[in-house]
mmCIF file of C-alpha atoms in Angstrom:
data_model
loop_
_atom_site.group_PDB
_atom_site.id
_atom_site.type_symbol
_atom_site.label_atom_id
_atom_site.label_comp_id
_atom_site.label_asym_id
_atom_site.label_seq_id
_atom_site.Cartn_x
_atom_site.Cartn_y
_atom_site.Cartn_z
ATOM 1 C CA MET I 14 -30.053 -8.900 29.765
ATOM 2 C CA GLU I 15 -29.608 -10.774 26.505
ATOM 3 C CA LEU I 16 -25.952 -11.604 25.975
ATOM 4 C CA GLN I 17 -24.858 -10.770 22.435
ATOM 5 C CA ILE I 18 -21.796 -9.509 20.645
ATOM 6 C CA PRO I 19 -21.967 -6.490 18.300
ATOM 7 C CA LYS I 20 -23.014 -7.174 14.712
ATOM 8 C CA GLY I 21 -20.047 -7.661 12.443
ATOM 9 C CA THR I 22 -17.891 -9.181 15.195
ATOM 10 C CA ARG I 23 -17.395 -12.745 16.334
ATOM 11 C CA ASP I 24 -15.794 -14.742 19.102
ATOM 12 C CA THR I 25 -12.911 -16.978 18.124
ATOM 13 C CA SER I 26 -12.956 -20.417 19.708
ATOM 14 C CA PRO I 27 -9.688 -22.070 20.794
ATOM 15 C CA GLU I 28 -9.860 -24.384 17.753
ATOM 16 C CA GLU I 29 -10.368 -21.437 15.380
ATOM 17 C CA LYS I 30 -7.663 -19.373 17.095
ATOM 18 C CA ILE I 31 -5.130 -22.147 16.652
ATOM 19 C CA VAL I 32 -5.826 -22.190 12.908
ATOM 20 C CA LYS I 33 -5.738 -18.393 12.590
ATOM 21 C CA ASP I 34 -2.461 -18.279 14.481
ATOM 22 C CA ARG I 35 -1.062 -20.774 11.981
ATOM 23 C CA ILE I 36 -2.238 -18.586 9.098
ATOM 24 C CA VAL I 37 -0.506 -15.589 10.668
ATOM 25 C CA SER I 38 2.620 -17.648 11.342
ATOM 26 C CA THR I 39 2.721 -18.772 7.699
ATOM 27 C CA LEU I 40 2.343 -15.200 6.455
ATOM 28 C CA ARG I 41 5.013 -13.968 8.876
ATOM 29 C CA GLU I 42 7.371 -16.670 7.620
ATOM 30 C CA VAL I 43 6.853 -15.546 4.005
ATOM 31 C CA PHE I 44 7.203 -11.855 4.901
ATOM 32 C CA GLU I 45 10.552 -12.511 6.566
ATOM 33 C CA LEU I 46 11.595 -14.725 3.640
ATOM 34 C CA TYR I 47 11.292 -11.588 1.480
ATOM 35 C CA GLY I 48 13.289 -9.434 3.915
ATOM 36 C CA TYR I 49 10.543 -7.592 5.831
ATOM 37 C CA ALA I 50 10.926 -6.595 9.512
ATOM 38 C CA PRO I 51 8.092 -6.330 12.104
ATOM 39 C CA LEU I 52 6.454 -3.101 13.310
ATOM 40 C CA ASP I 53 3.630 -2.428 15.793
ATOM 41 C CA THR I 54 1.521 0.726 16.266
ATOM 42 C CA PRO I 55 -1.405 1.678 18.569
ATOM 43 C CA ILE I 56 -4.970 0.619 17.779
ATOM 44 C CA LEU I 57 -6.034 4.148 18.741
ATOM 45 C CA GLU I 58 -4.910 7.025 16.505
ATOM 46 C CA ARG I 59 -5.628 10.737 16.576
ATOM 47 C CA PHE I 60 -8.637 11.362 14.368
ATOM 48 C CA ASP I 61 -6.844 14.134 12.470
ATOM 49 C CA VAL I 62 -4.248 11.534 11.396
ATOM 50 C CA LEU I 63 -6.922 9.100 10.185
ATOM 51 C CA SER I 64 -8.775 11.900 8.377
ATOM 52 C CA SER I 65 -5.772 13.709 6.864
ATOM 53 C CA LYS I 66 -5.858 14.656 3.184
ATOM 54 C CA TYR I 67 -3.889 11.659 1.940
ATOM 55 C CA ALA I 68 -5.286 9.083 4.368
ATOM 56 C CA GLY I 69 -8.187 6.795 3.444
ATOM 57 C CA GLY I 70 -10.544 9.410 1.989
ATOM 58 C CA ALA I 71 -14.211 10.220 2.503
ATOM 59 C CA GLU I 72 -15.500 6.698 1.857
ATOM 60 C CA ILE I 73 -13.442 5.036 4.578
ATOM 61 C CA LEU I 74 -14.041 7.878 7.049
ATOM 62 C CA LYS I 75 -17.741 7.021 6.946
ATOM 63 C CA GLU I 76 -16.763 3.645 8.399
ATOM 64 C CA THR I 77 -14.344 4.946 11.050
ATOM 65 C CA PHE I 78 -15.160 4.341 14.711
ATOM 66 C CA LYS I 79 -14.726 7.768 16.312
ATOM 67 C CA LEU I 80 -14.457 8.518 20.034
ATOM 68 C CA THR I 81 -13.406 11.257 22.448
ATOM 69 C CA ASP I 82 -11.113 10.683 25.430
ATOM 70 C CA GLN I 83 -11.429 12.284 28.878
ATOM 71 C CA GLY I 84 -9.261 15.162 27.704
ATOM 72 C CA ASN I 85 -11.826 15.874 24.962
ATOM 73 C CA ARG I 86 -9.352 14.817 22.251
ATOM 74 C CA GLU I 87 -10.812 13.269 19.097
ATOM 75 C CA LEU I 88 -9.533 9.750 18.470
ATOM 76 C CA GLY I 89 -10.410 6.892 16.145
ATOM 77 C CA LEU I 90 -9.891 3.157 15.872
ATOM 78 C CA ARG I 91 -7.483 2.469 13.022
ATOM 79 C CA TYR I 92 -9.254 1.317 9.847
ATOM 80 C CA ASP I 93 -6.054 -0.072 8.339
ATOM 81 C CA LEU I 94 -2.365 -0.434 9.169
ATOM 82 C CA THR I 95 -1.067 1.760 6.348
ATOM 83 C CA VAL I 96 -1.986 5.168 7.750
ATOM 84 C CA PRO I 97 -0.419 4.418 11.177
ATOM 85 C CA MET I 98 2.766 3.232 9.466
ATOM 86 C CA CYS I 99 2.969 6.464 7.473
ATOM 87 C CA ARG I 100 2.498 8.461 10.653
ATOM 88 C CA TYR I 101 5.272 6.398 12.292
ATOM 89 C CA ILE I 102 7.719 7.098 9.463
ATOM 90 C CA ALA I 103 6.875 10.806 9.517
ATOM 91 C CA MET I 104 7.674 10.830 13.248
ATOM 92 C CA ASN I 105 10.935 8.900 12.668
ATOM 93 C CA PRO I 106 12.511 10.562 9.601
ATOM 94 C CA THR I 107 15.977 9.040 10.144
ATOM 95 C CA ILE I 108 14.806 5.495 9.303
ATOM 96 C CA LYS I 109 17.105 3.856 6.754
ATOM 97 C CA MET I 110 15.526 3.556 3.309
ATOM 98 C CA PRO I 111 14.201 1.513 1.658
ATOM 99 C CA PHE I 112 12.213 0.529 4.742
ATOM 100 C CA LYS I 113 10.616 -2.918 4.410
ATOM 101 C CA ARG I 114 8.152 -3.602 7.203
ATOM 102 C CA TYR I 115 5.356 -5.987 8.028
ATOM 103 C CA GLN I 116 2.659 -5.488 10.632
ATOM 104 C CA ILE I 117 -0.034 -7.816 11.936
ATOM 105 C CA GLY I 118 -2.937 -6.455 13.974
ATOM 106 C CA GLU I 119 -6.640 -5.766 14.447
ATOM 107 C CA VAL I 120 -8.398 -3.049 12.428
ATOM 108 C CA PHE I 121 -11.952 -1.726 12.675
ATOM 109 C CA ARG I 122 -14.536 -0.520 10.149
ATOM 110 C CA ASP I 123 -18.146 0.417 10.836
ATOM 111 C CA GLY I 124 -19.314 -0.750 7.423
ATOM 112 C CA PRO I 125 -22.147 -2.945 6.122
ATOM 113 C CA VAL I 126 -22.188 -6.431 7.632
ATOM 114 C CA ALA I 127 -22.113 -9.286 5.121
ATOM 115 C CA SER I 128 -20.632 -12.721 4.569
ATOM 116 C CA ALA I 129 -16.829 -12.575 5.026
ATOM 117 C CA ARG I 130 -17.106 -8.869 5.894
ATOM 118 C CA TYR I 131 -16.518 -7.956 9.524
ATOM 119 C CA ARG I 132 -16.262 -4.776 11.598
ATOM 120 C CA GLN I 133 -13.215 -6.055 13.455
ATOM 121 C CA PHE I 134 -10.687 -8.116 11.563
ATOM 122 C CA THR I 135 -7.019 -8.994 11.453
ATOM 123 C CA GLN I 136 -4.808 -7.527 8.752
ATOM 124 C CA CYS I 137 -1.306 -8.642 7.845
ATOM 125 C CA ASP I 138 0.518 -5.927 5.904
ATOM 126 C CA VAL I 139 3.797 -5.692 4.034
ATOM 127 C CA ASP I 140 5.122 -2.392 2.669
ATOM 128 C CA VAL I 141 8.241 -1.072 0.971
ATOM 129 C CA VAL I 142 8.899 2.614 1.644
ATOM 130 C CA GLY I 143 11.513 4.643 -0.204
ATOM 131 C CA SER I 144 11.564 2.870 -3.582
ATOM 132 C CA SER I 145 9.804 4.079 -6.729
ATOM 133 C CA LEU I 146 11.068 1.130 -8.792
ATOM 134 C CA MET I 147 8.471 -1.187 -10.316
ATOM 135 C CA SER I 148 10.608 -4.090 -9.080
ATOM 136 C CA ALA I 149 9.213 -3.341 -5.599
ATOM 137 C CA ASP I 150 5.649 -3.639 -6.927
ATOM 138 C CA ALA I 151 6.517 -6.891 -8.707
ATOM 139 C CA GLU I 152 8.052 -8.290 -5.519
ATOM 140 C CA ILE I 153 4.763 -7.670 -3.682
ATOM 141 C CA VAL I 154 2.887 -9.736 -6.293
ATOM 142 C CA ALA I 155 5.468 -12.536 -6.076
ATOM 143 C CA LEU I 156 5.142 -12.510 -2.284
ATOM 144 C CA VAL I 157 1.354 -12.973 -2.572
ATOM 145 C CA TYR I 158 1.770 -16.090 -4.702
ATOM 146 C CA SER I 159 4.388 -17.469 -2.287
ATOM 147 C CA ALA I 160 2.078 -16.908 0.688
ATOM 148 C CA PHE I 161 -0.970 -18.598 -0.814
ATOM 149 C CA ALA I 162 1.120 -21.488 -2.118
ATOM 150 C CA LYS I 163 2.188 -22.154 1.487
ATOM 151 C CA LEU I 164 -1.463 -21.921 2.564
ATOM 152 C CA ASN I 165 -2.471 -24.412 -0.185
ATOM 153 C CA LEU I 166 -4.942 -21.975 -1.728
ATOM 154 C CA ASP I 167 -5.180 -21.017 -5.419
ATOM 155 C CA VAL I 168 -5.154 -17.271 -5.951
ATOM 156 C CA VAL I 169 -5.093 -14.872 -8.886
ATOM 157 C CA VAL I 170 -3.609 -11.407 -8.438
ATOM 158 C CA LYS I 171 -5.302 -8.665 -10.428
ATOM 159 C CA VAL I 172 -3.282 -5.515 -11.120
ATOM 160 C CA ASN I 173 -3.911 -2.070 -12.531
ATOM 161 C CA ASN I 174 -2.569 1.465 -12.204
ATOM 162 C CA ARG I 175 -4.376 4.568 -10.935
ATOM 163 C CA LYS I 176 -2.307 6.748 -13.291
ATOM 164 C CA LEU I 177 -3.602 4.667 -16.183
ATOM 165 C CA LEU I 178 -7.198 5.269 -15.072
ATOM 166 C CA ASN I 179 -6.494 9.003 -14.920
ATOM 167 C CA ASN I 180 -4.927 8.788 -18.397
ATOM 168 C CA ILE I 181 -8.072 7.042 -19.695
ATOM 169 C CA LEU I 182 -10.347 9.664 -18.136
ATOM 170 C CA ASP I 183 -8.174 12.437 -19.626
ATOM 171 C CA TYR I 184 -8.499 10.795 -23.035
ATOM 172 C CA CYS I 185 -12.285 10.616 -22.597
ATOM 173 C CA GLY I 186 -12.444 14.310 -21.693
ATOM 174 C CA VAL I 187 -13.390 13.960 -18.012
ATOM 175 C CA GLN I 188 -12.441 17.013 -15.962
ATOM 176 C CA LYS I 189 -9.703 16.555 -13.330
ATOM 177 C CA GLU I 190 -11.988 17.471 -10.426
ATOM 178 C CA LYS I 191 -14.411 14.691 -11.411
ATOM 179 C CA GLN I 192 -11.843 11.942 -11.852
ATOM 180 C CA GLU I 193 -11.541 10.660 -8.270
ATOM 181 C CA ALA I 194 -15.291 10.046 -7.990
ATOM 182 C CA ALA I 195 -15.319 8.500 -11.471
ATOM 183 C CA ILE I 196 -12.533 6.078 -10.523
ATOM 184 C CA LEU I 197 -14.441 4.939 -7.429
ATOM 185 C CA SER I 198 -17.426 4.208 -9.689
ATOM 186 C CA ILE I 199 -15.264 2.341 -12.218
ATOM 187 C CA ASP I 200 -14.063 0.100 -9.377
ATOM 188 C CA LYS I 201 -17.636 -1.224 -9.017
ATOM 189 C CA LEU I 202 -17.749 -2.730 -12.527
ATOM 190 C CA LYS I 203 -17.013 -6.348 -11.559
ATOM 191 C CA LYS I 204 -19.278 -6.296 -8.497
ATOM 192 C CA TYR I 205 -22.320 -4.386 -9.762
ATOM 193 C CA GLY I 206 -22.069 -4.459 -13.560
ATOM 194 C CA ILE I 207 -21.953 -1.966 -16.414
ATOM 195 C CA SER I 208 -25.404 -0.432 -15.874
ATOM 196 C CA VAL I 209 -24.596 0.611 -12.293
ATOM 197 C CA VAL I 210 -21.247 2.117 -13.323
ATOM 198 C CA LYS I 211 -22.842 4.007 -16.211
ATOM 199 C CA GLY I 212 -25.579 5.295 -13.917
ATOM 200 C CA GLU I 213 -23.107 6.598 -11.349
ATOM 201 C CA LEU I 214 -20.929 8.260 -13.988
ATOM 202 C CA LYS I 215 -23.975 10.025 -15.443
ATOM 203 C CA GLU I 216 -24.951 11.192 -11.945
ATOM 204 C CA GLN I 217 -21.512 12.826 -11.787
ATOM 205 C CA LYS I 218 -22.502 15.016 -14.754
ATOM 206 C CA ILE I 219 -20.365 13.121 -17.266
ATOM 207 C CA ASP I 220 -22.204 13.088 -20.588
ATOM 208 C CA GLU I 221 -23.376 9.808 -22.107
ATOM 209 C CA SER I 222 -20.927 9.723 -25.020
ATOM 210 C CA ARG I 223 -17.979 10.017 -22.629
ATOM 211 C CA VAL I 224 -19.492 7.431 -20.268
ATOM 212 C CA ASN I 225 -19.841 4.929 -23.130
ATOM 213 C CA LYS I 226 -16.267 5.614 -24.196
ATOM 214 C CA ILE I 227 -14.972 5.026 -20.652
ATOM 215 C CA VAL I 228 -16.881 1.766 -20.241
ATOM 216 C CA ASP I 229 -15.691 0.467 -23.625
ATOM 217 C CA ILE I 230 -12.067 1.093 -22.678
ATOM 218 C CA ILE I 231 -12.145 -0.371 -19.164
ATOM 219 C CA SER I 232 -13.969 -3.454 -20.497
ATOM 220 C CA VAL I 233 -11.087 -4.328 -22.839
ATOM 221 C CA ARG I 234 -10.568 -8.094 -23.160
ATOM 222 C CA GLY I 235 -7.712 -10.460 -23.956
ATOM 223 C CA ASN I 236 -4.469 -11.511 -22.313
ATOM 224 C CA ASN I 237 -2.156 -8.943 -20.734
ATOM 225 C CA GLN I 238 -0.226 -8.249 -23.935
ATOM 226 C CA GLU I 239 -3.416 -7.902 -25.982
ATOM 227 C CA LYS I 240 -4.860 -5.456 -23.454
ATOM 228 C CA THR I 241 -1.751 -3.272 -23.410
ATOM 229 C CA SER I 242 -1.608 -3.308 -27.226
ATOM 230 C CA GLN I 243 -5.231 -2.164 -27.491
ATOM 231 C CA LEU I 244 -4.703 0.602 -24.926
ATOM 232 C CA LYS I 245 -1.622 1.884 -26.770
ATOM 233 C CA LYS I 246 -3.771 2.649 -29.817
ATOM 234 C CA PHE I 247 -5.264 5.705 -28.130
ATOM 235 C CA LEU I 248 -2.995 6.271 -25.100
ATOM 236 C CA LYS I 249 0.176 7.388 -26.833
ATOM 237 C CA ASP I 250 2.120 8.531 -23.764
ATOM 238 C CA SER I 251 0.652 6.876 -20.662
ATOM 239 C CA GLU I 252 2.929 6.719 -17.618
ATOM 240 C CA GLY I 253 0.515 4.306 -15.955
ATOM 241 C CA LEU I 254 0.607 1.909 -18.904
ATOM 242 C CA ARG I 255 4.425 2.042 -19.001
ATOM 243 C CA GLU I 256 4.544 1.156 -15.301
ATOM 244 C CA ILE I 257 2.152 -1.766 -15.801
ATOM 245 C CA GLU I 258 4.288 -3.134 -18.649
ATOM 246 C CA GLU I 259 7.473 -2.742 -16.611
ATOM 247 C CA MET I 260 5.985 -4.537 -13.604
ATOM 248 C CA LEU I 261 4.632 -7.371 -15.776
ATOM 249 C CA SER I 262 8.089 -7.729 -17.325
ATOM 250 C CA PHE I 263 9.689 -8.115 -13.868
ATOM 251 C CA LEU I 264 7.047 -10.693 -12.951
ATOM 252 C CA LYS I 265 7.729 -12.693 -16.104
ATOM 253 C CA ASN I 266 11.419 -12.865 -15.185
ATOM 254 C CA MET I 267 10.402 -14.089 -11.698
ATOM 255 C CA ASN I 268 8.189 -16.832 -13.208
ATOM 256 C CA CYS I 269 5.122 -15.117 -11.769
ATOM 257 C CA ASP I 270 1.990 -13.862 -13.456
ATOM 258 C CA ALA I 271 -0.806 -11.387 -12.788
ATOM 259 C CA ASP I 272 -4.106 -10.502 -14.431
ATOM 260 C CA PHE I 273 -4.109 -6.958 -15.831
ATOM 261 C CA ASP I 274 -7.626 -5.666 -15.038
ATOM 262 C CA VAL I 275 -8.241 -2.171 -16.438
ATOM 263 C CA SER I 276 -11.320 -1.636 -14.241
ATOM 264 C CA LEU I 277 -9.545 -2.348 -10.938
ATOM 265 C CA ALA I 278 -9.166 0.791 -8.821
ATOM 266 C CA ARG I 279 -9.405 -0.178 -5.104
ATOM 267 C CA GLY I 280 -11.673 1.973 -2.955
ATOM 268 C CA LEU I 281 -9.170 4.055 -0.993
ATOM 269 C CA ALA I 282 -8.277 7.539 -2.177
ATOM 270 C CA TYR I 283 -4.580 7.417 -1.285
ATOM 271 C CA TYR I 284 -3.461 5.115 -4.123
ATOM 272 C CA THR I 285 -1.316 6.879 -6.724
ATOM 273 C CA GLY I 286 -0.027 4.137 -9.033
ATOM 274 C CA THR I 287 -0.123 0.342 -9.046
ATOM 275 C CA VAL I 288 -3.086 -1.348 -7.350
ATOM 276 C CA PHE I 289 -3.366 -5.060 -6.514
ATOM 277 C CA GLU I 290 -6.145 -7.403 -5.489
ATOM 278 C CA GLY I 291 -5.954 -11.114 -4.688
ATOM 279 C CA LEU I 292 -8.992 -13.296 -5.381
ATOM 280 C CA LEU I 293 -9.363 -16.992 -4.651
ATOM 281 C CA LYS I 294 -10.128 -19.377 -7.490
ATOM 282 C CA ASN I 295 -13.106 -21.749 -7.152
ATOM 283 C CA SER I 296 -14.184 -20.414 -3.762
ATOM 284 C CA ASN I 297 -17.365 -19.080 -2.185
ATOM 285 C CA VAL I 298 -15.215 -16.350 -0.624
ATOM 286 C CA LYS I 299 -15.795 -13.793 -3.370
ATOM 287 C CA SER I 300 -14.301 -10.770 -1.606
ATOM 288 C CA SER I 301 -10.598 -10.091 -2.042
ATOM 289 C CA VAL I 302 -8.291 -11.944 0.353
ATOM 290 C CA CYS I 303 -5.561 -9.351 -0.077
ATOM 291 C CA GLY I 304 -5.306 -5.920 -1.620
ATOM 292 C CA GLY I 305 -3.101 -2.872 -1.807
ATOM 293 C CA GLY I 306 -1.077 -0.662 -4.080
ATOM 294 C CA ARG I 307 1.277 2.273 -4.406
ATOM 295 C CA TYR I 308 0.703 5.411 -2.319
ATOM 296 C CA ASP I 309 3.489 7.886 -3.049
ATOM 297 C CA LYS I 310 1.854 10.983 -1.526
ATOM 298 C CA MET I 311 0.627 9.917 1.902
ATOM 299 C CA ILE I 312 3.894 9.883 3.859
ATOM 300 C CA GLY I 313 5.033 13.139 2.266
ATOM 301 C CA ALA I 314 1.743 14.706 3.373
ATOM 302 C CA PHE I 315 2.560 13.801 6.974
ATOM 303 C CA PHE I 316 6.077 15.202 6.523
ATOM 304 C CA GLY I 317 4.687 18.302 4.859
ATOM 305 C CA LYS I 318 7.020 17.959 1.885
ATOM 306 C CA GLY I 319 6.942 16.264 -1.517
ATOM 307 C CA ASN I 320 6.271 12.664 -2.468
ATOM 308 C CA TYR I 321 7.640 9.693 -0.567
ATOM 309 C CA PRO I 322 7.385 6.492 -2.648
ATOM 310 C CA ALA I 323 5.716 3.515 -0.971
ATOM 311 C CA VAL I 324 3.934 0.338 -2.027
ATOM 312 C CA GLY I 325 2.299 -2.430 -0.019
ATOM 313 C CA ILE I 326 -0.439 -5.003 0.351
ATOM 314 C CA SER I 327 -2.691 -6.250 3.136
ATOM 315 C CA PHE I 328 -3.901 -9.822 3.773
ATOM 316 C CA GLY I 329 -7.270 -10.545 5.410
ATOM 317 C CA VAL I 330 -6.802 -13.381 7.907
ATOM 318 C CA ASP I 331 -10.529 -13.923 8.520
ATOM 319 C CA ARG I 332 -11.289 -14.392 4.827
ATOM 320 C CA ILE I 333 -8.348 -16.745 4.432
ATOM 321 C CA TYR I 334 -9.652 -18.733 7.409
ATOM 322 C CA ASP I 335 -13.130 -18.922 5.849
ATOM 323 C CA ALA I 336 -11.583 -20.209 2.611
ATOM 324 C CA LEU I 337 -9.582 -22.896 4.419
ATOM 325 C CA VAL I 338 -12.719 -24.033 6.266
ATOM 326 C CA GLU I 339 -14.627 -24.194 2.977
ATOM 327 C CA LYS I 340 -11.868 -26.181 1.279
ATOM 328 C CA GLN I 341 -11.586 -28.475 4.326
ATOM 329 C CA LYS I 342 -7.853 -27.821 4.392
ATOM 330 C CA ILE I 343 -7.841 -27.475 8.179
ATOM 331 C CA THR I 344 -6.559 -30.641 9.816
ATOM 332 C CA GLN I 345 -4.943 -30.084 13.206
ATOM 333 C CA LYS I 346 -7.113 -28.013 15.585
ATOM 334 C CA THR I 347 -5.087 -28.424 18.766
ATOM 335 C CA ASN I 348 -1.536 -27.676 19.852
ATOM 336 C CA THR I 349 -1.469 -30.675 22.193
ATOM 337 C CA GLN I 350 0.813 -33.483 21.038
ATOM 338 C CA VAL I 351 0.271 -36.014 23.845
ATOM 339 C CA TYR I 352 -2.806 -36.757 25.974
ATOM 340 C CA ILE I 353 -2.431 -38.740 29.197
ATOM 341 C CA ILE I 354 -5.500 -40.480 30.610
ATOM 342 C CA PRO I 355 -4.878 -41.403 34.257
ATOM 343 C CA ILE I 356 -6.654 -44.523 35.445
ATOM 344 C CA LYS I 357 -6.125 -44.452 39.209
ATOM 345 C CA THR I 358 -2.591 -43.148 38.451
ATOM 346 C CA LEU I 359 -3.003 -39.378 38.754
ATOM 347 C CA ASN I 360 0.270 -38.758 40.630
ATOM 348 C CA GLU I 361 2.306 -40.833 38.182
ATOM 349 C CA SER I 362 0.485 -39.292 35.204
ATOM 350 C CA MET I 363 1.267 -35.766 36.411
ATOM 351 C CA LYS I 364 4.918 -36.743 36.851
ATOM 352 C CA ILE I 365 5.126 -38.140 33.309
ATOM 353 C CA ALA I 366 3.292 -35.105 31.911
ATOM 354 C CA GLN I 367 5.816 -32.760 33.494
ATOM 355 C CA GLN I 368 8.729 -34.799 32.133
ATOM 356 C CA LEU I 369 7.247 -34.555 28.638
ATOM 357 C CA ARG I 370 6.710 -30.790 28.979
ATOM 358 C CA ASP I 371 10.287 -30.362 30.198
ATOM 359 C CA ALA I 372 11.323 -32.119 26.981
ATOM 360 C CA GLY I 373 9.343 -29.564 24.934
ATOM 361 C CA ILE I 374 6.374 -31.824 24.142
ATOM 362 C CA ASN I 375 2.921 -30.222 24.426
ATOM 363 C CA THR I 376 1.101 -32.451 26.908
ATOM 364 C CA ASP I 377 -2.333 -32.483 28.529
ATOM 365 C CA ILE I 378 -3.937 -34.691 31.165
ATOM 366 C CA ASP I 379 -7.515 -35.681 30.472
#
């Protein structure tokens, strides 16, 4: 038998685990600095929860690890921490609102294997449930900058709004039933380029004149104010644009900034408003190191009634680790503070080691 691990997974050595634990500890410290409390949920979820109407959508379900237990019940490994949290709130409706929680745990996706893309990875999530104010969205962005400052990594947070994308598609004459698929194609602009996006939109039976109009709008250039000014010329009453401006105003007051990217959509179907994505500057880690947004319909879908405002973001520990390795910003790879080398003094060395440990000093005997 050839000993191997599954593709898209990896063992974590003690040295790596120490560093990853420090990343998680740093993120936890920042989460609690902003007033978030911890939550934990099972890795296994009922498949009907993971596949519900306002969960991740068809794209993420293709990557869901599905299994059946001995009672012939359909289960799945969680693909994120957001859906389980929504299920938790729906099962505990008396929770005081707004509910600010963070959760750190393993998630699983049976997707394509690539550099910095794994099938099992650690996510660190923060979410605010019960607030529709754009101040909550702005706080998430500020938290991201605080976290990466503590990790000594330079990050830019890109922001957009799903409502704005729907407003743009309305303006371009795209039918409502085609808009979700169109938005998922728009999200590929930065990664695959204009020709791929145009091709996909045409495959969705959107005529060429409308496709060109869409691409022109989402490719708008300039600083944030210039972009919003250009969009206002043809979007006279856009709720999504108003929300973007309000959030950017809060961020300005907090001495924070974000990059308004009109093509950003995020791949999950449950987003209803603001979307965020954190990208590292000057790094070979090109995938996002954090991402999230507003999802006002998911929790209400579990309740079976109305909208339930919520916004959050998820950090990818493995990608952050890869970036720290690349930047050579990893220094200490052991938790041991003192090493004792006994030279024909094993009994005395063990005695001293125990005294040091009793004093709270991490000690090892070589």
